[in-house]
Tab-separated table of C-alpha atoms in Angstrom:
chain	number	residue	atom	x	y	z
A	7	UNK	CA	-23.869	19.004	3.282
A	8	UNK	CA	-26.807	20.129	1.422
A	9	UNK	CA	-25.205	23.461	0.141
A	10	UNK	CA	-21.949	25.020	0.669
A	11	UNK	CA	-21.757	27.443	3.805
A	12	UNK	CA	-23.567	30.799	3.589
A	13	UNK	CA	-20.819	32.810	5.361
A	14	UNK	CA	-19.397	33.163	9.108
A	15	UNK	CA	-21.163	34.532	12.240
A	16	UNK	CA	-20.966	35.643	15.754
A	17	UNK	CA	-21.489	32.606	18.170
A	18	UNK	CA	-24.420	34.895	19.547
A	19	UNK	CA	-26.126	34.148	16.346
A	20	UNK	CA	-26.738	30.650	17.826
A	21	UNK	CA	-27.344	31.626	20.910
A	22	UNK	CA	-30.366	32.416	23.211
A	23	UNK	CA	-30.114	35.443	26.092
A	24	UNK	CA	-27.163	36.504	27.826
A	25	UNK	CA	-23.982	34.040	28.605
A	26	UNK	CA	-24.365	34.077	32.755
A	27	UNK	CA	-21.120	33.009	34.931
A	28	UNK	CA	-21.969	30.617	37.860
A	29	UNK	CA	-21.977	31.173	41.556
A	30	UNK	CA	-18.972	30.194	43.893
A	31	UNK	CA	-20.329	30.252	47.520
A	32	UNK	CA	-18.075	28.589	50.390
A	33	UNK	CA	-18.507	24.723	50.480
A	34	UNK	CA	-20.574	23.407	52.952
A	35	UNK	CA	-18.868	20.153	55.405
A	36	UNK	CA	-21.907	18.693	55.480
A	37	UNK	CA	-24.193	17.000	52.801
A	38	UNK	CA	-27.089	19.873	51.979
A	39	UNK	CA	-28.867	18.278	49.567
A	40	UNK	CA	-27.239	20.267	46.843
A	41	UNK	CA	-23.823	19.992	45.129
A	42	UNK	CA	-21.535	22.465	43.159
A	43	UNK	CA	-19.411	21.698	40.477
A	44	UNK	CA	-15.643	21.734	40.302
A	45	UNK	CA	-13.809	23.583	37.568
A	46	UNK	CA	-12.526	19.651	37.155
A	47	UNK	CA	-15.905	18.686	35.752
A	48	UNK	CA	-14.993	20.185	32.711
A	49	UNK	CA	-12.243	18.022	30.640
A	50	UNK	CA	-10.723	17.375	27.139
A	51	UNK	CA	-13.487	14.595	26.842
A	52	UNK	CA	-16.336	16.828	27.831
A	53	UNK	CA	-18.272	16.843	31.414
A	54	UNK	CA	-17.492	14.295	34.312
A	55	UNK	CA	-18.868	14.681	37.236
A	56	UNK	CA	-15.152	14.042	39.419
A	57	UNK	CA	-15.062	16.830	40.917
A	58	UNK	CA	-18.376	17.864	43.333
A	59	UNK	CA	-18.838	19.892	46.108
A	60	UNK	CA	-21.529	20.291	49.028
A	61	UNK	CA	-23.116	23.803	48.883
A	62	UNK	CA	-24.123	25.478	51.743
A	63	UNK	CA	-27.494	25.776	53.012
A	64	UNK	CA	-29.998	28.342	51.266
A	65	UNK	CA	-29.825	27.253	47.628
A	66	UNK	CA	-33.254	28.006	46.545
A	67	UNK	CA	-34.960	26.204	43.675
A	68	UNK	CA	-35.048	28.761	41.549
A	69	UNK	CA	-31.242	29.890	42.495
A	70	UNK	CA	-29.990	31.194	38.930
A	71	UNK	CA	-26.841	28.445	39.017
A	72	UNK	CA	-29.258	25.584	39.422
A	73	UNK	CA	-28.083	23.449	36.237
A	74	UNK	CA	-30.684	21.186	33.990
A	75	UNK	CA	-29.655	18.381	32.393
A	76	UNK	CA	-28.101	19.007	28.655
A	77	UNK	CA	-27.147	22.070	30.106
A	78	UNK	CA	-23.621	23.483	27.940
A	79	UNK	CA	-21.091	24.872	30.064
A	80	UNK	CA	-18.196	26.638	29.091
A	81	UNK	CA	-14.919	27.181	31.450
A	82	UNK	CA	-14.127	30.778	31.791
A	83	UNK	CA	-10.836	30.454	33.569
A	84	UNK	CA	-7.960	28.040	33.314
A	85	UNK	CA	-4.654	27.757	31.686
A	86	UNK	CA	-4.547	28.521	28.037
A	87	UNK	CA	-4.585	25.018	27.110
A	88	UNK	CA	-7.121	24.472	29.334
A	89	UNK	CA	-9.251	27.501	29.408
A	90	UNK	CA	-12.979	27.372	27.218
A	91	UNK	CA	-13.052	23.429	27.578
A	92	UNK	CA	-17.107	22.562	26.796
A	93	UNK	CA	-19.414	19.704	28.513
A	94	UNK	CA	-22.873	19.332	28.562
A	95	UNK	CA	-24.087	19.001	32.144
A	96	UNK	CA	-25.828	15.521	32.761
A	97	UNK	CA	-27.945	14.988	35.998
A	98	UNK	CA	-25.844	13.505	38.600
A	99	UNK	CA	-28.892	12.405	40.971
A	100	UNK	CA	-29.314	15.865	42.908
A	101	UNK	CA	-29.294	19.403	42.269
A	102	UNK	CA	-26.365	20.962	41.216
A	103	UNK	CA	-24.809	24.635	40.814
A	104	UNK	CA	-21.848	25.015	38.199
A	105	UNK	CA	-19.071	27.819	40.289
A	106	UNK	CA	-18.395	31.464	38.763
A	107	UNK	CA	-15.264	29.973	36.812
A	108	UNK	CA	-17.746	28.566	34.147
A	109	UNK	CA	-20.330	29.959	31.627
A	110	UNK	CA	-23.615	28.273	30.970
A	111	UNK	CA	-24.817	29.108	27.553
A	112	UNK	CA	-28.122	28.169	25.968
A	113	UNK	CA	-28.241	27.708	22.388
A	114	UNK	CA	-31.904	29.096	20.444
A	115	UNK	CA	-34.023	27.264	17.803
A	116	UNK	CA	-31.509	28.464	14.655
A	117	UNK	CA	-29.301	25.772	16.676
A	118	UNK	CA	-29.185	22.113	17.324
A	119	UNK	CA	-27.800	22.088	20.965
A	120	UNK	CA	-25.162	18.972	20.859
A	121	UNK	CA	-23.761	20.567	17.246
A	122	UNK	CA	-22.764	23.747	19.920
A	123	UNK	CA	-21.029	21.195	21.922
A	124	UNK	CA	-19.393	19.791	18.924
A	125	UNK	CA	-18.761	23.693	17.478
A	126	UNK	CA	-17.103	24.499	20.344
A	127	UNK	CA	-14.800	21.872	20.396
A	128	UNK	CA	-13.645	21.436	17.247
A	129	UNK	CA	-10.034	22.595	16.542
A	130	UNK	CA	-10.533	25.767	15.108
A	131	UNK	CA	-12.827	26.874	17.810
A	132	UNK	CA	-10.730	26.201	20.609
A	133	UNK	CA	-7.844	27.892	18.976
A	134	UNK	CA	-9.696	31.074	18.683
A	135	UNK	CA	-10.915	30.665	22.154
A	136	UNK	CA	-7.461	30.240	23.473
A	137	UNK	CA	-6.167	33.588	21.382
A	138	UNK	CA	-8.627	35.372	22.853
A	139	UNK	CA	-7.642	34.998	26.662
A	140	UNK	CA	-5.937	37.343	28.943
A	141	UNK	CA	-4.084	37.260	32.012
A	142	UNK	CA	-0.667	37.973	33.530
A	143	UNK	CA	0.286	34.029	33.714
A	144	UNK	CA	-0.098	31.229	31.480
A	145	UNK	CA	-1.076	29.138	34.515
A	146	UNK	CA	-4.210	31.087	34.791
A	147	UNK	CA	-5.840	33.161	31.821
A	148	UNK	CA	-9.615	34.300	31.847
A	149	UNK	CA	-12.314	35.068	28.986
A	150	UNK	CA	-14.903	37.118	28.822
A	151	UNK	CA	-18.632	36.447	27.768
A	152	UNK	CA	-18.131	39.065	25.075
A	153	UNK	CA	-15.305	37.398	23.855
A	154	UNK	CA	-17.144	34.200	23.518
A	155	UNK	CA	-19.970	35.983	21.842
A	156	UNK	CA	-17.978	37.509	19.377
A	157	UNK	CA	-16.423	34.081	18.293
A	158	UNK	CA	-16.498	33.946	14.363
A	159	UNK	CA	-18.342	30.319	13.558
A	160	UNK	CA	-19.834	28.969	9.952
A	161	UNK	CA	-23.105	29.866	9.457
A	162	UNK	CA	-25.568	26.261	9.488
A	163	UNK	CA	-28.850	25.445	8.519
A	164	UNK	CA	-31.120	23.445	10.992
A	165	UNK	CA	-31.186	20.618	9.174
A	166	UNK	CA	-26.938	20.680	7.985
A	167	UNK	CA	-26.196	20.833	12.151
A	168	UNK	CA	-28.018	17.472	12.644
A	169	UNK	CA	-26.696	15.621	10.550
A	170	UNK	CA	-23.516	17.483	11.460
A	171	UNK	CA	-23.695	15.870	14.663
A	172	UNK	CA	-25.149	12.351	13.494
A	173	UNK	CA	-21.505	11.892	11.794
A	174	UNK	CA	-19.505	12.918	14.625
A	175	UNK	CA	-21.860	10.808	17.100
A	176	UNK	CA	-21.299	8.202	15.353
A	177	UNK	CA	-16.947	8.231	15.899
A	178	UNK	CA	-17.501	9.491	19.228
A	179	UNK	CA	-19.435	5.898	19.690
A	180	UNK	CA	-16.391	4.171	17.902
A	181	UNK	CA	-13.970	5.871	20.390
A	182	UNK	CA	-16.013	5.048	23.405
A	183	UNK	CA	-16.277	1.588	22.011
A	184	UNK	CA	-12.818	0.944	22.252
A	185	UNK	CA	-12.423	3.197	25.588
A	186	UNK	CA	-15.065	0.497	26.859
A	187	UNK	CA	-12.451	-2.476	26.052
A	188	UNK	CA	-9.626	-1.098	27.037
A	189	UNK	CA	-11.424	-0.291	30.840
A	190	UNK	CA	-12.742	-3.385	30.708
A	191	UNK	CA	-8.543	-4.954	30.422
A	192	UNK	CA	-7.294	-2.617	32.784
A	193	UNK	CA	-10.315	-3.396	35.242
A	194	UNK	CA	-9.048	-7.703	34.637
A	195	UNK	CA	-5.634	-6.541	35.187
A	196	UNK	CA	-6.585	-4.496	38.302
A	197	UNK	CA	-7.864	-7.723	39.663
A	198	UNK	CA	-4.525	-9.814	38.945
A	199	UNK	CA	-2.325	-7.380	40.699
A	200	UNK	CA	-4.692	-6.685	43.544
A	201	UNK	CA	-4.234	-10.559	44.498
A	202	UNK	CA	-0.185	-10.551	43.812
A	203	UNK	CA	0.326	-7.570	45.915
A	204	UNK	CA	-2.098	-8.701	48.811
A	205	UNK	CA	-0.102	-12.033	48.839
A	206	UNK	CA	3.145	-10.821	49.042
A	207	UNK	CA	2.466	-8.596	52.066
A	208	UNK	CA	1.053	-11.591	53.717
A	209	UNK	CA	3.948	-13.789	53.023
A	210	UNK	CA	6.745	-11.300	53.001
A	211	UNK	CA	6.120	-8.812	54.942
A	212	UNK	CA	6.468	-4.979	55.244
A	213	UNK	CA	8.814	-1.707	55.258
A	214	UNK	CA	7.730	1.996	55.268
A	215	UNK	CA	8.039	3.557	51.668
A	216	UNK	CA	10.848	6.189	53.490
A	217	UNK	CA	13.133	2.388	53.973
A	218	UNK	CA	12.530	1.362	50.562
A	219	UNK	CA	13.808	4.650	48.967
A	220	UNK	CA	16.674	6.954	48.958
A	221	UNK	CA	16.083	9.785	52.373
A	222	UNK	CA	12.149	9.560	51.749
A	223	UNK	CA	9.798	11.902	50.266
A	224	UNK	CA	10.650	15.367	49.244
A	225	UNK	CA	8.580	17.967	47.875
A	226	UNK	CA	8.360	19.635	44.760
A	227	UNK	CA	9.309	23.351	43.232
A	228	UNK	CA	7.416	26.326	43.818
A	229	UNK	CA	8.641	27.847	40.905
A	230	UNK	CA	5.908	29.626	38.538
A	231	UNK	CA	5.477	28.025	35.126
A	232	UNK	CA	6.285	29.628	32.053
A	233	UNK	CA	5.264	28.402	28.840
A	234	UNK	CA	6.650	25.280	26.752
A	235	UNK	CA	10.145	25.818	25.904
A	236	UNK	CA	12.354	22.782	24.576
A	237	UNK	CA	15.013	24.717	26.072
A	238	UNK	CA	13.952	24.186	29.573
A	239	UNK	CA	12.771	21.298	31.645
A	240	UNK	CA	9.134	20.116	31.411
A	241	UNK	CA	7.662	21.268	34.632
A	242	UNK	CA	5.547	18.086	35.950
A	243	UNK	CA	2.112	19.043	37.582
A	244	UNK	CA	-0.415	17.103	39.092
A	245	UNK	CA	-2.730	17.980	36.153
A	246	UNK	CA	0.030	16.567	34.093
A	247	UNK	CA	-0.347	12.729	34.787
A	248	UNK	CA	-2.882	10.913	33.591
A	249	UNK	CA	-5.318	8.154	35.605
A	250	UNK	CA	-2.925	4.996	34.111
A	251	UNK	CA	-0.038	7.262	35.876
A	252	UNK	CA	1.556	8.385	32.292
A	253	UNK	CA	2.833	11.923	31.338
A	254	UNK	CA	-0.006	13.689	29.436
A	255	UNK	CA	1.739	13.757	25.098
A	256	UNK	CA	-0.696	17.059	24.800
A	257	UNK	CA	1.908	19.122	24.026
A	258	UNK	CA	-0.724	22.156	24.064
A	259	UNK	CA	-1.202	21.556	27.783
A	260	UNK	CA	2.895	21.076	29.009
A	261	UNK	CA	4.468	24.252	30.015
A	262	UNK	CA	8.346	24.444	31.529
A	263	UNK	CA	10.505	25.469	34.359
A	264	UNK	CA	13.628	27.798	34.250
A	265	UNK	CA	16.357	26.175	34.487
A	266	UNK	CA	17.710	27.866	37.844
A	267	UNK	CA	14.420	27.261	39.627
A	268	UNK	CA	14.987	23.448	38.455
A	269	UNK	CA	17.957	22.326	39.161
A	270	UNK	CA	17.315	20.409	42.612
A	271	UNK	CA	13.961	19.151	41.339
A	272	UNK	CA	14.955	17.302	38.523
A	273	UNK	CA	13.828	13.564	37.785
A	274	UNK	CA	16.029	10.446	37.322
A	275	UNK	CA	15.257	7.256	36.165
A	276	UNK	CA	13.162	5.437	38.639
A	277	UNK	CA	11.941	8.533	40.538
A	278	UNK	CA	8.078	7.848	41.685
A	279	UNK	CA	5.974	11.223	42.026
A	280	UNK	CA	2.775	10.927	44.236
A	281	UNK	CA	0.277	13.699	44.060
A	282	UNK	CA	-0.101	15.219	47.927
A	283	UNK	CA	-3.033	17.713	47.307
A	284	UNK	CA	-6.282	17.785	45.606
A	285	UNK	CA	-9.307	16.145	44.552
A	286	UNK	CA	-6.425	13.199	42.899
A	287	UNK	CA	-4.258	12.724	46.143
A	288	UNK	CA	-2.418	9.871	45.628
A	289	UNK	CA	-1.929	9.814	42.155
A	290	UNK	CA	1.779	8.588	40.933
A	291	UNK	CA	3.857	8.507	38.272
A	292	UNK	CA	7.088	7.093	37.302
A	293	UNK	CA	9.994	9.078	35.737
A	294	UNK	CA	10.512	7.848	32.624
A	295	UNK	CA	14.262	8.581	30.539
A	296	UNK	CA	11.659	8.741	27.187
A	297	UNK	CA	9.636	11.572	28.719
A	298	UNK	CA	12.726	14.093	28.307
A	299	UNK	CA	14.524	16.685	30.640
A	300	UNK	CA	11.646	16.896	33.718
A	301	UNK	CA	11.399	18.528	37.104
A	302	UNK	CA	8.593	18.099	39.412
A	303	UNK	CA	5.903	20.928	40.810
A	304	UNK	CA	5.271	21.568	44.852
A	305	UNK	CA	2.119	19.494	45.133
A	306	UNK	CA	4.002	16.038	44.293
A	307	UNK	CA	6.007	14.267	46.394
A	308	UNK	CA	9.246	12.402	44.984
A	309	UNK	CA	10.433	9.286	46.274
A	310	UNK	CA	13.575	7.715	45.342
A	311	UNK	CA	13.556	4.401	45.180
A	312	UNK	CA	16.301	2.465	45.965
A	313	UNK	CA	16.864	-0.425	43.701
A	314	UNK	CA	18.546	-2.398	45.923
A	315	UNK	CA	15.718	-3.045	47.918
A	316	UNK	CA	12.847	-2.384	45.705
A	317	UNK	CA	12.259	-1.967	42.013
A	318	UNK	CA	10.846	1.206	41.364
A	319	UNK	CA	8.112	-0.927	38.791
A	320	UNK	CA	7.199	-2.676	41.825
A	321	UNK	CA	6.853	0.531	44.015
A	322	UNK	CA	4.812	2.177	41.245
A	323	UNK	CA	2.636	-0.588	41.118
A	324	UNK	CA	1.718	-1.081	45.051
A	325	UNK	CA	0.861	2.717	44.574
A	326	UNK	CA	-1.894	1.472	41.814
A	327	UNK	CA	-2.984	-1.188	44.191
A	328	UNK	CA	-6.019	-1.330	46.514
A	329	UNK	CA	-4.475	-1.142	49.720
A	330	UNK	CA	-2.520	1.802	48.715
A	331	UNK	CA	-5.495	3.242	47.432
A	332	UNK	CA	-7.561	2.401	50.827
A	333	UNK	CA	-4.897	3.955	52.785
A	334	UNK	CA	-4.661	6.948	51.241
A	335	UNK	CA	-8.656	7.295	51.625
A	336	UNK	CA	-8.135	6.870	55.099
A	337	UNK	CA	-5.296	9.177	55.805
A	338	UNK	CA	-6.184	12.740	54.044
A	339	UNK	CA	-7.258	14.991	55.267
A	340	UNK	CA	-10.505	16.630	54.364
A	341	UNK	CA	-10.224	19.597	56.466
A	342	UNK	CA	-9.676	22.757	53.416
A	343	UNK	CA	-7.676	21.561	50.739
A	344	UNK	CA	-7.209	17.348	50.445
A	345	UNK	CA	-3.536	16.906	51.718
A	346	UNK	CA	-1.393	14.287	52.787
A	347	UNK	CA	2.006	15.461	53.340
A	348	UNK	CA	5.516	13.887	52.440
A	349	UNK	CA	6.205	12.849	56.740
A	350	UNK	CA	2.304	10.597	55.920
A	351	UNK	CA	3.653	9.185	52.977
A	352	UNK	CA	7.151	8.055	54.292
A	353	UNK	CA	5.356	6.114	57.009
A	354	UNK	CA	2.985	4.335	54.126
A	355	UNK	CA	3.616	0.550	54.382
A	356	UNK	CA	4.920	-1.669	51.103
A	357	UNK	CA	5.492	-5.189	50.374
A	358	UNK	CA	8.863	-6.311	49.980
A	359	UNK	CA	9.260	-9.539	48.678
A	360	UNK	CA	12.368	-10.977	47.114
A	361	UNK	CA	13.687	-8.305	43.699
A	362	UNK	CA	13.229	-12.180	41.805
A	363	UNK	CA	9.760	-11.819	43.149
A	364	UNK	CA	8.838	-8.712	42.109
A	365	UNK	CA	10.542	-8.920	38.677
A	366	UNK	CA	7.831	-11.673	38.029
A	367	UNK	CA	5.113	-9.038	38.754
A	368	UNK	CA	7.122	-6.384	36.158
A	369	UNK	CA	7.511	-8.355	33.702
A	370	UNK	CA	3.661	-9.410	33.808
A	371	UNK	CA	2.715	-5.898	34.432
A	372	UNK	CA	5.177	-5.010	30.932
A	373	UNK	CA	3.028	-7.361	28.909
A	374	UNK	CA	-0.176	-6.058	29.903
A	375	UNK	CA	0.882	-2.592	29.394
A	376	UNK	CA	2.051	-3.117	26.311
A	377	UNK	CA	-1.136	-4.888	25.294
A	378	UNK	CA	-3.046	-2.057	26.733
A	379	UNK	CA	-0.891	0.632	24.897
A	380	UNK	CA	-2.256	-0.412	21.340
A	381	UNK	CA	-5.525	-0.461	22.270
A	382	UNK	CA	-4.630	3.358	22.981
A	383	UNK	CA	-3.170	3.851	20.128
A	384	UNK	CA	-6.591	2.868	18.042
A	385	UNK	CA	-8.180	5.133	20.515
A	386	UNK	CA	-5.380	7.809	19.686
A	387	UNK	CA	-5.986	6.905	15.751
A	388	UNK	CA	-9.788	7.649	15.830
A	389	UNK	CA	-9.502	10.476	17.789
A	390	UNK	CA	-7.330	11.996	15.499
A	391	UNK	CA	-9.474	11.345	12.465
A	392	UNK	CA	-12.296	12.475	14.144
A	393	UNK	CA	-10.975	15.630	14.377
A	394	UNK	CA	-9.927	16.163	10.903
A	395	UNK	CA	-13.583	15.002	9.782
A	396	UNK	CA	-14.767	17.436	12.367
A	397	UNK	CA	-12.272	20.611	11.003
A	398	UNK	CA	-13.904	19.452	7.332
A	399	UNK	CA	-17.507	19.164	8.439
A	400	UNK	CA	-17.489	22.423	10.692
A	401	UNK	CA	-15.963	24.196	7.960
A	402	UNK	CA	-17.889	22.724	5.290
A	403	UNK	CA	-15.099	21.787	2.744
A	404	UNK	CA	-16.640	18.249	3.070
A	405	UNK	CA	-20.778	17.404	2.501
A	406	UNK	CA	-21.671	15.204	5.524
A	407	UNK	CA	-22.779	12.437	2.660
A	408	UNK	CA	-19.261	12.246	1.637
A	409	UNK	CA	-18.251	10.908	5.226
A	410	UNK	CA	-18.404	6.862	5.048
């Protein structure tokens, strides 16, 4: 950078007028014209709009929670891993409220609005954002708006925050590079299975998913969480499992079961979870020995598979299919809470061709996976560095010039 850092400051230093929660009204069942955002939209990769809501009728245009684009929004509530997670707010077409589980802060003219976003972020940040929540579980902290105003950050000039953020823009456009080709594989591969899986129904036939496994779906534990423990199980959540159906490695965002409240709930080999609740109904996963000592949470469902009869590969990958996918838009229910329960899922339909048959499809499906898992791995790798040049940037122990 042009200098070395000045000193530290208050967050509010950067920003402009108070730090405002959203508004939460009851969601409307019919499309009003304007949405709300889900505490979902907020992630570990900044805002996606995944998770919207209709708001009711009455929303006026100058309603205070009425989002602009670039807007940066802070989550207020969460688990501890989760809690404080950052996006900036991009138009999604129609307007839009964020809910009273997020902040919306607006940054003044001593600050370059995306080097917030990327000030926020940054590993330091977050763990000071983390400390600083309070609640009676781990499963669901809070922070204040003082507590976010009072955040100690490096002190910037103008001109160091922009070019601040031209360095970090520029690996974030690696990353998303390589995010790009690796959706673009999965989205080929997609296409391959699609047509295996519609064939063999046609020329094999059918069974419910309750025939193919051992005494059908059964739900999870309603055990609380406590935090990560090695001594315990891993308590699986929905929230947990990631959109390719693997176990989240964020270590900061696993958490554990007792051992007592586990017991009956633990996963074996082969076990397939499928998410029952929730904006991601129908998302699976498949117990894997490698992912250590797990039990499951209430809002999965396991099935058992029976080997004899299907491999549990095979069963896992029907579930990322298309016509499991179109049945399981057809079958929840949108009435409260998205739900399909474990008696729905029994009755679900599979193929069942001959175990030679679907071995062929595995051991395809192994190759791809394996192609697709070093592409993540460069992903993983410039992540990583990323965030070490961000930790030296932010803290100014490197000059941005020094960054190749």
């Amino acid at each position: 950078m042009s200098g070395e850092l000045t000193g530290m400051v208050r967050l509010d230093h950067y920003l402009d007028g108070p730090i405002r929660n959203g508004f939460s009204p009851v969601e409307s069942a019919d499309w009003t014209g304007v949405q709300m955002l889900g505490l979902g939209c907020l992630t570990t990769d900044g805002f996606e709009p995944r998770q919207l809501k209709n708001a009711p009728h009455g929303i006026r245009s100058d309603h205070a929670a009425l989002l602009r684009d670039g807007d940066l929004l802070l989550s207020r509530a969460n688990t501890r891993a989760l809690v404080g997670l950052v996006g900036r707010y991009r138009d999604i077409g129609s307007p839009c409220i964020y809910p009273d589980l997020m902040m919306r802060l607006i940054p003044n003219d001593r600050c370059v609005p995306d080097f917030l976003e990327h000030l926020l972020t940054s590993a330091p940040v977050r763990r000071r954002i983390m400390a600083s929540a309070q609640g009676t579980s781990e499963s669901m902290v809070k922070i204040s708006a003082d507590s976010v105003k009072q955040l100690k950050v490096p002190l910037f000039s103008v001109a160091d925050q922009q070019r601040a953020v031209e360095v970090l823009d520029a690996f974030d456009a690696r990353v998303e590079a390589e995010i790009g080709a690796l959706r673009k594989e999965l989205s080929l591969w997609d296409g391959v299975i699609n047509g295996q899986l519609s064939w063999h129904a046609q020329k094999f036939g059918t069974s419910s998913l309750r025939d193919v496994s051992h005494g059908g779906g059964a739900y999870g534990s309603n055990a609380a969480a406590v935090a990560s423990d090695l001594r315990m199980p891993r308590y699986v959540r929905i929230t947990d499992i990631d959109d390719q159906g693997k176990l989240s490695t964020d270590a900061s965002a696993a958490v554990s079961i007792p051992w007592e409240s586990a017991r009956q709930y633990l996963l074996s080999e082969g076990d397939l979870l499928i998410a029952r609740t929730g904006f991601t109904t129908g998302k699976t996963y498949l117990y894997q020995p490698e992912d250590g000592v797990c039990a499951f949470a209430g809002y999965l469902v396991r099935f058992r598979i029976n080997p004899e009869r299907m491999l549990p590969e095979y069963a896992f990958l029907w579930t990322r299919g298309q016509a499991f996918a179109t049945w399981v838009a057809r079958n929840v229910r949108e009435v409260g809470q998205r739900n399909i329960s474990a008696r729905e899922y029994n009755q679900h339909q599979v193929a069942v061709p001959p175990l030679d048959v679907q071995e062929e499809l595995v051991r395809a499906w192994r190759a791809a996976r394996a192609s697709h898992s070093l592409r993540q791995l460069e992903i993983e790798r410039l992540r990583v560095l990323r965030q070490a040049v961000s930790v030296d940037l932010l803290s100014g122990k490197v000059r941005v010039g020094d960054v190749a």
